[in-house]
Amino acid sequence: MRLCSENVSMSYRTGYFGKRSTILEGANLEILPGRTLGLVGGSGSGKTTLGKVLAGLERPSEGRVLFGGRDIWKMEARDFRLFRRKVQMVFQDPEGSLNPMKSIERSIQEVLSLLKVPKRDWHERTLDMLQTVGLSEELLGRRPSQVSGGQNQRIALGRVLLLEPEIIILDEPTSALDISVQAQVLHLLRELQRERGMGYLLITHSAQVVSFMAHDIAVIERGRLV
Amino acid sequence: MAEVIRALRSAEEKIRARWSLLGPLIFSSFILAALLADLISPYDPWKRFNPYQMPGWEHLLGTNDMGHDILSELIFGSRVSLAVGFSAAILSATLGTAVGLFAGYFRGMADEVLMGITDIFLMIPQIPLIIVLAAFLRPSFWLMALLMGLLWWTALARIVRSRTLQVREMGFVAGAKAIGFSDNHVIFSDVLPNTLYVIAPKFMLTVASAMIAEASISFLGLSDPSMKSWGTMISYAFSRGGFINGMWWWYLPPGLCITVFVLSLVMMAGILEERDIEPVKVD
């Protein structure tokens, strides 16, 4: 199913009588299965906010977000939960993407618990997931601060993949990684897209990353798609 | 020169490591004494002997005007003092944590209402109110703990709210929400564990404050006379001539116990505050 935004605007008011500041203005985007849309823009241009709005993490002040042609904010709770599983987001900071107080194993298993996977299958599913993202079992007992940035990002991606999403919003997924690890993660993302036909919205400010990954490109400047 | 500095630093670290054990050691000794009071107390604290006996082999800390053994009173009294301190701290920590977590996590109207209530409670003169209520209602240590717990949660609520505002902006909270975890799951499984290190030292300091308040209120004669606490021991020593007649063995031990135990709590709170926590990056 495709995900799109229709005239999405986002503004905040600080305090009751504060001035309203606009972060997004009339954004129209479409993310299609099997394709990558690169969203490029400078710092503070509204890229992440648009990503969060598309992922249903923030409600737009105006406009609609449509998933499979239905407005996500008019969905019933059950359908919204399904939308949440089908549209996922991977964040920029690999270490901050996982709870520092939980082991890697616990972070993975709580997703399996959410999916109501029987406990006896947890270990097998966890190993399958680690294999998919190219990691070994050794990491399971460690905490996010005890593994590398690239490994954390793969684990965050693996957690998201357990939900079998149709669309993934990738918010600068490689910007905090060194160049060799960046390439590994990008290749993995491309391979997964080929295998599973997922659609990506790739938020980045790197021209190299976007030219390597994206089928289409959108540019955002001061909250407006240009 | 560099070697001397290194040696001094290493010596400092060793001293610090040893000192850091002192707080938990004193704390656990008092807790053990309270728990094992029936086993380690030399006498029943209500049993009468000759009054005003100075410390000696038969009564290590002497006896009071009623002939009660001071050491036994001290050991049994620790139960009440610690129970009041911990009950008040548990209640205030539960209330303060819940208010701070919900206000910081949900923000908006929930934040404004909860912080408004917190501000109102902050304006109440708490100790005078506890004294007035303790004077008008039936004297009871549990009532004292309840009142302290119900009035002392405000500072913790503000601290927890500030920390929650930080944690809710971290990537793993947004990630958990995106995965589809409920708000309750995110609050209790992701946000709360990352606020515990600000709650723990405040909890210790609340136990200390509640014990000092209990001693002060008991000293004013507003506590339950049928139970022994360190505060009531000092109160009786004062009202029945222990201070005037220089019977130091009567009033000094409970005073020292309060001071040393509160000191151990403050030392532990300091350790918890300084403890290295795993670095958590903010988006």
Short mmCIF file of C-alpha atoms in Angstrom, two decimals:
data_model
loop_
_atom_site.label_atom_id
_atom_site.label_comp_id
_atom_site.label_asym_id
_atom_site.label_seq_id
_atom_site.Cartn_x
_atom_site.Cartn_y
_atom_site.Cartn_z
CA MET A 1 0.00 0.00 0.00
CA ARG A 2 1.20 3.48 -0.65
CA LEU A 3 1.64 6.26 1.87
CA CYS A 4 1.10 9.87 0.98
CA SER A 5 0.71 13.30 2.50
CA GLU A 6 -1.83 15.77 1.17
CA ASN A 7 -1.21 19.45 1.86
CA VAL A 8 0.31 18.64 5.24
CA SER A 9 1.17 21.66 7.38
CA MET A 10 2.56 21.74 10.88
CA SER A 11 2.81 24.72 13.18
CA TYR A 12 3.42 25.25 16.87
CA ARG A 13 2.48 27.99 19.26
CA THR A 14 4.68 28.60 22.28
CA GLY A 15 2.44 29.38 25.26
CA TYR A 16 -1.14 30.63 24.99
CA PHE A 17 -0.35 33.99 23.48
CA GLY A 18 2.92 33.16 21.72
CA LYS A 19 3.53 33.60 18.02
CA ARG A 20 2.68 30.60 15.84
CA SER A 21 5.71 29.25 13.96
CA THR A 22 5.29 27.11 10.86
CA ILE A 23 7.52 24.07 10.41
CA LEU A 24 5.82 22.47 7.42
CA GLU A 25 3.66 24.06 4.77
CA GLY A 26 1.46 22.22 2.26
CA ALA A 27 3.67 19.15 1.87
CA ASN A 28 2.59 16.62 -0.76
CA LEU A 29 4.57 13.38 -0.98
CA GLU A 30 3.98 9.84 -2.10
CA ILE A 31 5.93 6.75 -1.03
CA LEU A 32 5.37 3.72 -3.20
CA PRO A 33 6.09 0.04 -2.44
CA GLY A 34 9.43 -1.14 -3.81
CA ARG A 35 10.70 2.40 -4.41
CA THR A 36 12.85 4.83 -2.46
CA LEU A 37 11.98 8.48 -2.24
CA GLY A 38 14.91 10.59 -1.10
CA LEU A 39 13.98 13.63 0.97
CA VAL A 40 16.83 16.11 0.95
CA GLY A 41 17.15 19.37 2.85
CA GLY A 42 19.33 21.37 5.20
CA SER A 43 19.26 21.31 8.99
CA GLY A 44 15.97 22.62 10.41
CA SER A 45 14.18 22.42 7.07
CA GLY A 46 11.43 20.16 8.47
CA LYS A 47 12.60 16.78 7.10
CA THR A 48 12.31 14.85 10.36
CA THR A 49 8.99 16.52 11.24
CA LEU A 50 7.57 15.43 7.88
CA GLY A 51 8.90 11.91 8.52
CA LYS A 52 7.25 11.81 11.95
CA VAL A 53 3.96 13.09 10.52
CA LEU A 54 4.05 10.38 7.82
CA ALA A 55 4.82 7.73 10.45
CA GLY A 56 1.80 8.87 12.49
CA LEU A 57 4.01 10.00 15.38
CA GLU A 58 2.83 13.60 15.09
CA ARG A 59 -0.54 14.89 14.03
CA PRO A 60 -0.46 17.55 11.31
CA SER A 61 -2.08 20.93 12.00
CA GLU A 62 -3.61 20.82 8.54
CA GLY A 63 -3.84 18.34 5.68
CA ARG A 64 -4.12 14.56 5.61
CA VAL A 65 -1.84 11.53 5.72
CA LEU A 66 -3.26 8.70 3.64
CA PHE A 67 -2.29 5.04 3.88
CA GLY A 68 -3.93 2.83 1.27
CA GLY A 69 -6.19 5.79 0.49
CA ARG A 70 -7.48 6.15 4.08
CA ASP A 71 -6.82 9.12 6.37
CA ILE A 72 -4.76 7.66 9.24
CA TRP A 73 -6.19 10.11 11.79
CA LYS A 74 -9.75 9.00 10.98
CA MET A 75 -8.96 5.31 11.32
CA GLU A 76 -10.45 3.23 14.11
CA ALA A 77 -8.00 2.24 16.87
CA ARG A 78 -7.55 -1.29 15.47
CA ASP A 79 -6.77 -0.05 11.96
CA PHE A 80 -4.43 2.62 13.34
CA ARG A 81 -2.51 -0.07 15.22
CA LEU A 82 -2.19 -2.01 11.96
CA PHE A 83 -1.00 1.15 10.19
CA ARG A 84 1.61 1.61 12.94
CA ARG A 85 3.00 -1.83 12.18
CA LYS A 86 2.99 -1.36 8.43
CA VAL A 87 4.69 2.05 8.47
CA GLN A 88 7.88 2.09 10.53
CA MET A 89 10.59 4.59 11.24
CA VAL A 90 14.35 4.13 11.80
CA PHE A 91 16.07 7.01 13.55
CA GLN A 92 19.32 8.84 13.08
CA ASP A 93 21.14 8.15 16.35
CA PRO A 94 21.92 4.44 16.37
CA GLU A 95 22.74 4.26 20.07
CA GLY A 96 19.75 6.34 21.08
CA SER A 97 17.39 4.16 19.02
CA LEU A 98 17.51 1.43 21.67
CA ASN A 99 16.75 1.77 25.35
CA PRO A 100 20.16 1.96 27.12
CA MET A 101 18.77 0.16 30.17
CA LYS A 102 17.71 -2.95 28.26
CA SER A 103 19.81 -5.74 26.75
CA ILE A 104 19.68 -6.20 22.99
CA GLU A 105 17.84 -9.48 23.55
CA ARG A 106 15.15 -7.81 25.67
CA SER A 107 14.71 -5.03 23.12
CA ILE A 108 14.09 -7.63 20.41
CA GLN A 109 11.92 -9.90 22.51
CA GLU A 110 9.55 -7.16 23.59
CA VAL A 111 8.66 -6.69 19.91
CA LEU A 112 8.00 -10.43 19.63
CA SER A 113 5.82 -10.16 22.73
CA LEU A 114 3.91 -7.28 21.12
CA LEU A 115 3.37 -9.47 18.06
CA LYS A 116 2.09 -12.23 20.37
CA VAL A 117 4.70 -14.70 19.12
CA PRO A 118 4.68 -17.75 21.48
CA LYS A 119 7.59 -17.64 23.95
CA ARG A 120 8.99 -20.97 22.73
CA ASP A 121 9.63 -19.40 19.29
CA TRP A 122 11.35 -16.25 20.58
CA HIS A 123 14.90 -17.56 20.41
CA GLU A 124 14.51 -18.91 16.90
CA ARG A 125 12.84 -15.72 15.65
CA THR A 126 15.56 -13.63 17.30
CA LEU A 127 18.31 -15.64 15.58
CA ASP A 128 16.49 -15.37 12.23
CA MET A 129 16.29 -11.61 12.66
CA LEU A 130 19.98 -11.33 13.55
CA GLN A 131 20.88 -13.39 10.49
CA THR A 132 18.75 -11.14 8.26
CA VAL A 133 20.65 -8.05 9.38
CA GLY A 134 24.02 -9.85 9.40
CA LEU A 135 24.72 -9.98 13.14
CA SER A 136 25.79 -12.76 15.48
CA GLU A 137 24.13 -14.23 18.57
CA GLU A 138 26.95 -12.99 20.82
CA LEU A 139 25.45 -9.50 20.92
CA LEU A 140 22.22 -10.57 22.61
CA GLY A 141 23.38 -10.18 26.20
CA ARG A 142 24.94 -6.76 25.61
CA ARG A 143 23.50 -3.29 26.04
CA PRO A 144 23.38 -0.69 23.24
CA SER A 145 26.40 1.13 24.69
CA GLN A 146 28.42 -2.09 24.43
CA VAL A 147 28.02 -2.56 20.67
CA SER A 148 29.10 -0.39 17.74
CA GLY A 149 26.94 2.26 16.05
CA GLY A 150 26.55 0.16 12.91
CA GLN A 151 25.47 -2.88 14.94
CA ASN A 152 22.95 -0.77 16.86
CA GLN A 153 21.51 0.54 13.63
CA ARG A 154 21.20 -3.00 12.25
CA ILE A 155 19.44 -4.11 15.45
CA ALA A 156 17.05 -1.13 15.24
CA LEU A 157 16.36 -2.07 11.62
CA GLY A 158 15.93 -5.74 12.56
CA ARG A 159 13.38 -4.85 15.25
CA VAL A 160 11.42 -2.90 12.70
CA LEU A 161 11.62 -5.77 10.18
CA LEU A 162 10.03 -8.16 12.69
CA LEU A 163 6.82 -6.17 12.16
CA GLU A 164 6.97 -6.88 8.39
CA PRO A 165 6.42 -3.25 7.41
CA GLU A 166 5.42 -2.11 3.93
CA ILE A 167 6.95 1.35 4.27
CA ILE A 168 10.03 2.38 6.28
CA ILE A 169 10.90 6.00 6.97
CA LEU A 170 14.67 6.18 7.34
CA ASP A 171 15.67 9.35 9.17
CA GLU A 172 19.35 9.85 8.29
CA PRO A 173 20.05 6.19 9.09
CA THR A 174 23.75 6.37 8.26
CA SER A 175 24.75 9.91 9.19
CA ALA A 176 26.19 8.85 12.57
CA LEU A 177 28.19 5.94 11.09
CA ASP A 178 31.65 5.84 9.59
CA ILE A 179 31.98 5.44 5.82
CA SER A 180 32.60 1.68 5.62
CA VAL A 181 29.70 0.93 7.98
CA GLN A 182 27.49 3.38 6.05
CA ALA A 183 28.06 1.37 2.89
CA GLN A 184 27.23 -1.91 4.65
CA VAL A 185 23.95 -0.52 6.05
CA LEU A 186 22.95 1.01 2.71
CA HIS A 187 23.63 -2.24 0.85
CA LEU A 188 21.61 -4.12 3.44
CA LEU A 189 18.70 -1.69 3.03
CA ARG A 190 18.78 -2.06 -0.75
CA GLU A 191 18.93 -5.84 -0.53
CA LEU A 192 15.99 -5.95 1.89
CA GLN A 193 13.98 -3.70 -0.42
CA ARG A 194 14.65 -6.03 -3.34
CA GLU A 195 13.64 -9.08 -1.28
CA ARG A 196 10.57 -7.66 0.45
CA GLY A 197 9.36 -4.92 -1.88
CA MET A 198 9.23 -2.29 0.88
CA GLY A 199 8.93 1.42 0.13
CA TYR A 200 11.44 3.79 1.74
CA LEU A 201 11.38 7.46 2.52
CA LEU A 202 15.06 8.22 2.94
CA ILE A 203 15.63 11.46 4.83
CA THR A 204 19.17 12.67 4.35
CA HIS A 205 21.37 15.64 3.62
CA SER A 206 23.95 13.54 1.81
CA ALA A 207 23.87 13.75 -1.99
CA GLN A 208 25.95 10.54 -2.23
CA VAL A 209 23.54 8.52 -0.12
CA VAL A 210 20.51 9.79 -2.00
CA SER A 211 22.07 9.11 -5.42
CA PHE A 212 22.96 5.56 -4.33
CA MET A 213 19.56 4.71 -2.85
CA ALA A 214 16.76 6.87 -4.24
CA HIS A 215 14.54 6.30 -7.25
CA ASP A 216 12.93 9.72 -6.81
CA ILE A 217 14.05 12.84 -4.97
CA ALA A 218 12.16 15.58 -3.15
CA VAL A 219 13.83 18.70 -1.79
CA ILE A 220 12.56 20.54 1.27
CA GLU A 221 13.50 24.09 2.21
CA ARG A 222 12.12 26.00 5.22
CA GLY A 223 9.18 23.61 5.52
CA ARG A 224 8.22 23.72 1.84
CA LEU A 225 8.80 21.08 -0.80
CA VAL A 226 10.42 22.77 -3.76
CA MET B 1 56.41 14.22 39.20
CA ALA B 2 53.88 12.45 36.99
CA GLU B 3 54.36 9.30 39.04
CA VAL B 4 53.70 11.18 42.28
CA ILE B 5 50.48 12.63 40.84
CA ARG B 6 49.44 9.16 39.65
CA ALA B 7 50.16 7.69 43.09
CA LEU B 8 48.18 10.48 44.80
CA ARG B 9 45.25 9.93 42.43
CA SER B 10 45.28 6.20 43.03
CA ALA B 11 45.40 6.79 46.82
CA GLU B 12 42.47 9.21 46.51
CA GLU B 13 40.48 6.64 44.55
CA LYS B 14 41.18 3.99 47.18
CA ILE B 15 40.09 6.30 49.99
CA ARG B 16 36.95 7.25 48.06
CA ALA B 17 36.13 3.59 47.40
CA ARG B 18 36.48 2.78 51.10
CA TRP B 19 34.46 5.82 52.20
CA SER B 20 31.72 4.94 49.74
CA LEU B 21 31.26 1.66 51.62
CA LEU B 22 30.66 3.44 54.92
CA GLY B 23 27.14 4.73 54.08
CA PRO B 24 25.75 1.35 52.96
CA LEU B 25 27.50 -0.36 55.91
CA ILE B 26 25.90 1.91 58.54
CA PHE B 27 22.56 1.78 56.71
CA SER B 28 22.46 -2.03 56.56
CA SER B 29 23.56 -2.32 60.23
CA PHE B 30 20.57 -0.23 61.34
CA ILE B 31 18.18 -2.14 59.07
CA LEU B 32 19.49 -5.46 60.42
CA ALA B 33 19.18 -4.23 64.01
CA ALA B 34 15.56 -3.20 63.39
CA LEU B 35 14.71 -6.50 61.71
CA LEU B 36 16.44 -8.65 64.33
CA ALA B 37 15.37 -6.55 67.34
CA ASP B 38 13.73 -9.54 69.05
CA LEU B 39 16.96 -11.54 68.81
CA ILE B 40 19.64 -8.97 69.57
CA SER B 41 17.87 -6.78 72.15
CA PRO B 42 19.20 -7.62 75.66
CA TYR B 43 15.81 -7.00 77.36
CA ASP B 44 12.15 -6.34 76.67
CA PRO B 45 12.05 -2.52 76.21
CA TRP B 46 9.03 -2.29 78.55
CA LYS B 47 10.63 -4.36 81.38
CA ARG B 48 11.43 -2.32 84.48
CA PHE B 49 14.74 -2.31 86.34
CA ASN B 50 16.23 0.20 88.77
CA PRO B 51 15.74 3.70 87.29
CA TYR B 52 18.51 6.18 86.39
CA GLN B 53 21.28 3.54 86.21
CA MET B 54 24.45 4.75 84.48
CA PRO B 55 25.88 2.64 81.64
CA GLY B 56 27.46 -0.54 82.96
CA TRP B 57 27.86 -4.23 82.21
CA GLU B 58 24.29 -5.08 83.12
CA HIS B 59 22.78 -2.23 81.09
CA LEU B 60 25.24 -1.14 78.45
CA LEU B 61 23.51 2.22 77.92
CA GLY B 62 21.93 2.52 81.36
CA THR B 63 18.23 2.88 82.24
CA ASN B 64 15.72 5.74 82.18
CA ASP B 65 13.32 7.16 84.79
CA MET B 66 10.98 4.17 84.39
CA GLY B 67 13.87 1.70 84.66
CA HIS B 68 13.63 0.72 80.97
CA ASP B 69 16.89 -0.48 79.39
CA ILE B 70 18.02 2.30 77.01
CA LEU B 71 19.81 -0.05 74.56
CA SER B 72 16.69 -2.20 74.21
CA GLU B 73 14.55 0.92 73.72
CA LEU B 74 17.00 2.13 71.12
CA ILE B 75 16.92 -1.16 69.17
CA PHE B 76 13.13 -1.48 69.25
CA GLY B 77 12.70 2.27 68.67
CA SER B 78 14.61 1.96 65.40
CA ARG B 79 11.70 -0.09 64.03
CA VAL B 80 9.22 2.76 64.42
CA SER B 81 11.61 5.48 63.27
CA LEU B 82 12.66 3.52 60.17
CA ALA B 83 9.10 2.41 59.41
CA VAL B 84 7.87 6.03 59.52
CA GLY B 85 10.79 7.21 57.35
CA PHE B 86 10.43 4.50 54.73
CA SER B 87 6.60 4.54 54.64
CA ALA B 88 6.54 8.31 54.10
CA ALA B 89 9.27 8.06 51.45
CA ILE B 90 7.60 5.17 49.59
CA LEU B 91 4.27 7.02 49.49
CA SER B 92 5.78 10.35 48.44
CA ALA B 93 8.06 8.67 45.85
CA THR B 94 5.11 6.79 44.34
CA LEU B 95 2.97 9.94 44.12
CA GLY B 96 5.80 12.20 42.93
CA THR B 97 7.01 9.71 40.33
CA ALA B 98 3.50 9.09 38.95
CA VAL B 99 2.69 12.83 38.72
CA GLY B 100 6.09 13.70 37.18
CA LEU B 101 5.98 10.85 34.67
CA PHE B 102 2.46 11.55 33.43
CA ALA B 103 2.91 15.34 33.34
CA GLY B 104 6.23 15.11 31.47
CA TYR B 105 5.19 12.37 29.09
CA PHE B 106 1.75 13.61 28.05
CA ARG B 107 2.51 17.35 28.37
CA GLY B 108 -0.30 19.69 27.26
CA MET B 109 -3.40 19.82 29.47
CA ALA B 110 -2.32 16.87 31.66
CA ASP B 111 0.97 18.66 32.39
CA GLU B 112 -0.74 21.96 33.22
CA VAL B 113 -3.31 20.37 35.56
CA LEU B 114 -0.80 18.12 37.36
CA MET B 115 1.80 20.87 37.74
CA GLY B 116 -0.94 23.26 38.92
CA ILE B 117 -1.86 20.78 41.66
CA THR B 118 1.85 20.42 42.49
CA ASP B 119 2.20 24.20 42.85
CA ILE B 120 -0.80 24.31 45.21
CA PHE B 121 0.74 21.56 47.39
CA LEU B 122 4.08 23.41 47.34
CA MET B 123 2.42 26.45 48.91
CA ILE B 124 1.11 24.49 51.91
CA PRO B 125 3.28 25.01 55.02
CA GLN B 126 3.88 21.29 55.42
CA ILE B 127 5.50 20.79 58.85
CA PRO B 128 3.06 23.15 60.67
CA LEU B 129 0.13 21.37 58.96
CA ILE B 130 1.45 17.95 60.05
CA ILE B 131 1.87 19.25 63.62
CA VAL B 132 -1.67 20.69 63.68
CA LEU B 133 -3.23 17.53 62.21
CA ALA B 134 -1.16 15.28 64.51
CA ALA B 135 -2.39 17.36 67.47
CA PHE B 136 -6.07 17.24 66.48
CA LEU B 137 -6.27 13.65 65.22
CA ARG B 138 -5.50 10.57 67.31
CA PRO B 139 -1.71 10.39 67.74
CA SER B 140 -0.29 7.68 65.51
CA PHE B 141 3.00 7.06 63.74
CA TRP B 142 1.15 5.73 60.71
CA LEU B 143 -0.89 8.94 60.46
CA MET B 144 2.36 10.89 60.63
CA ALA B 145 3.87 8.80 57.80
CA LEU B 146 0.67 9.16 55.75
CA LEU B 147 0.62 12.94 56.13
CA MET B 148 4.29 13.29 55.24
CA GLY B 149 3.86 11.01 52.22
CA LEU B 150 0.82 12.95 51.02
CA LEU B 151 2.54 16.32 51.38
CA TRP B 152 6.15 15.65 50.37
CA TRP B 153 5.84 14.37 46.80
CA THR B 154 6.00 17.76 45.09
CA ALA B 155 9.78 18.21 44.77
CA LEU B 156 10.19 14.72 43.32
CA ALA B 157 7.30 15.33 40.90
CA ARG B 158 9.14 18.36 39.49
CA ILE B 159 12.46 16.49 39.22
CA VAL B 160 10.86 13.46 37.53
CA ARG B 161 8.92 15.71 35.14
CA SER B 162 12.12 17.47 34.02
CA ARG B 163 13.87 14.17 33.41
CA THR B 164 10.81 12.74 31.61
CA LEU B 165 10.75 15.76 29.30
CA GLN B 166 14.35 14.88 28.32
CA VAL B 167 13.77 11.13 27.96
CA ARG B 168 10.58 11.45 25.90
CA GLU B 169 12.60 13.21 23.17
CA MET B 170 15.12 10.38 22.90
CA GLY B 171 15.16 8.13 19.86
CA PHE B 172 14.22 4.93 21.65
CA VAL B 173 10.97 6.46 22.98
CA ALA B 174 9.94 7.61 19.49
CA GLY B 175 11.05 4.19 18.19
CA ALA B 176 8.91 2.37 20.75
CA LYS B 177 5.90 4.52 19.86
CA ALA B 178 6.49 3.92 16.14
CA ILE B 179 6.67 0.17 16.73
CA GLY B 180 3.22 0.41 18.30
CA PHE B 181 3.82 0.03 22.03
CA SER B 182 1.11 1.57 24.20
CA ASP B 183 1.78 4.76 26.17
CA ASN B 184 1.68 2.73 29.40
CA HIS B 185 4.34 0.36 28.07
CA VAL B 186 6.54 3.25 26.95
CA ILE B 187 6.14 5.08 30.28
CA PHE B 188 6.84 2.13 32.55
CA SER B 189 9.25 0.14 30.41
CA ASP B 190 11.25 2.88 28.67
CA VAL B 191 10.86 6.21 30.49
CA LEU B 192 10.68 5.09 34.14
CA PRO B 193 13.91 3.01 34.14
CA ASN B 194 15.74 6.02 32.70
CA THR B 195 14.48 8.29 35.50
CA LEU B 196 15.32 5.93 38.38
CA TYR B 197 18.72 7.47 39.01
CA VAL B 198 17.12 10.83 39.84
CA ILE B 199 14.43 9.15 41.97
CA ALA B 200 16.76 6.99 44.10
CA PRO B 201 18.81 9.78 45.79
CA LYS B 202 15.68 11.86 46.37
CA PHE B 203 14.03 8.82 47.96
CA MET B 204 16.94 8.44 50.39
CA LEU B 205 16.79 12.12 51.34
CA THR B 206 13.02 11.87 51.90
CA VAL B 207 13.57 8.94 54.31
CA ALA B 208 16.06 11.13 56.19
CA SER B 209 13.70 14.15 56.28
CA ALA B 210 10.77 12.01 57.44
CA MET B 211 12.85 10.53 60.28
CA ILE B 212 13.94 13.99 61.42
CA ALA B 213 10.33 15.23 61.19
CA GLU B 214 9.11 12.21 63.17
CA ALA B 215 11.69 12.94 65.86
CA SER B 216 10.68 16.62 65.95
CA ILE B 217 6.95 15.86 66.18
CA SER B 218 7.55 13.19 68.83
CA PHE B 219 9.75 15.67 70.72
CA LEU B 220 6.73 18.01 70.82
CA GLY B 221 4.79 15.17 72.47
CA LEU B 222 2.41 14.64 69.55
CA SER B 223 3.24 11.00 68.85
CA ASP B 224 1.71 7.72 69.95
CA PRO B 225 2.81 7.20 73.61
CA SER B 226 2.24 3.45 73.40
CA MET B 227 5.12 3.00 70.94
CA LYS B 228 8.81 3.68 71.32
CA SER B 229 10.76 5.60 68.71
CA TRP B 230 14.03 7.55 68.83
CA GLY B 231 11.98 10.77 68.83
CA THR B 232 9.82 9.72 71.82
CA MET B 233 12.97 8.68 73.73
CA ILE B 234 14.42 12.20 73.36
CA SER B 235 11.02 13.73 74.19
CA TYR B 236 10.74 11.74 77.47
CA ALA B 237 14.36 12.50 78.37
CA PHE B 238 13.54 16.20 77.98
CA SER B 239 10.16 16.25 79.74
CA ARG B 240 11.20 13.98 82.62
CA GLY B 241 14.38 15.71 83.64
CA GLY B 242 17.04 13.80 81.71
CA PHE B 243 18.50 16.98 80.21
CA ILE B 244 18.34 19.08 83.37
CA ASN B 245 19.98 16.39 85.51
CA GLY B 246 22.75 15.72 82.96
CA MET B 247 21.71 12.10 82.29
CA TRP B 248 23.51 12.04 78.95
CA TRP B 249 23.08 8.26 78.50
CA TRP B 250 19.31 8.85 78.27
CA TYR B 251 19.14 11.44 75.48
CA LEU B 252 22.47 11.13 73.67
CA PRO B 253 22.08 7.61 72.12
CA PRO B 254 18.77 8.29 70.29
CA GLY B 255 20.11 11.67 69.11
CA LEU B 256 23.28 10.01 67.83
CA CYS B 257 21.32 7.22 66.15
CA ILE B 258 19.18 9.74 64.23
CA THR B 259 22.26 11.71 63.21
CA VAL B 260 24.33 8.70 62.11
CA PHE B 261 21.47 7.02 60.24
CA VAL B 262 20.51 10.26 58.44
CA LEU B 263 24.21 10.72 57.60
CA SER B 264 24.33 7.22 56.08
CA LEU B 265 21.27 8.06 53.95
CA VAL B 266 22.84 11.31 52.76
CA MET B 267 26.08 9.46 51.94
CA MET B 268 24.16 6.86 49.96
CA ALA B 269 22.18 9.56 48.15
CA GLY B 270 25.51 11.16 47.22
CA ILE B 271 26.84 7.85 45.89
CA LEU B 272 23.68 7.33 43.82
CA GLU B 273 23.94 10.84 42.40
CA GLU B 274 27.61 10.44 41.49
CA ARG B 275 27.25 6.89 40.19
CA ASP B 276 28.30 6.52 36.58
CA ILE B 277 25.23 5.94 34.51
CA GLU B 278 25.46 4.70 30.99
CA PRO B 279 25.58 7.64 28.63
CA VAL B 280 22.26 8.26 26.92
CA LYS B 281 22.35 10.37 23.81
CA VAL B 282 19.69 12.94 23.08
CA ASP B 283 18.50 13.29 19.49
#
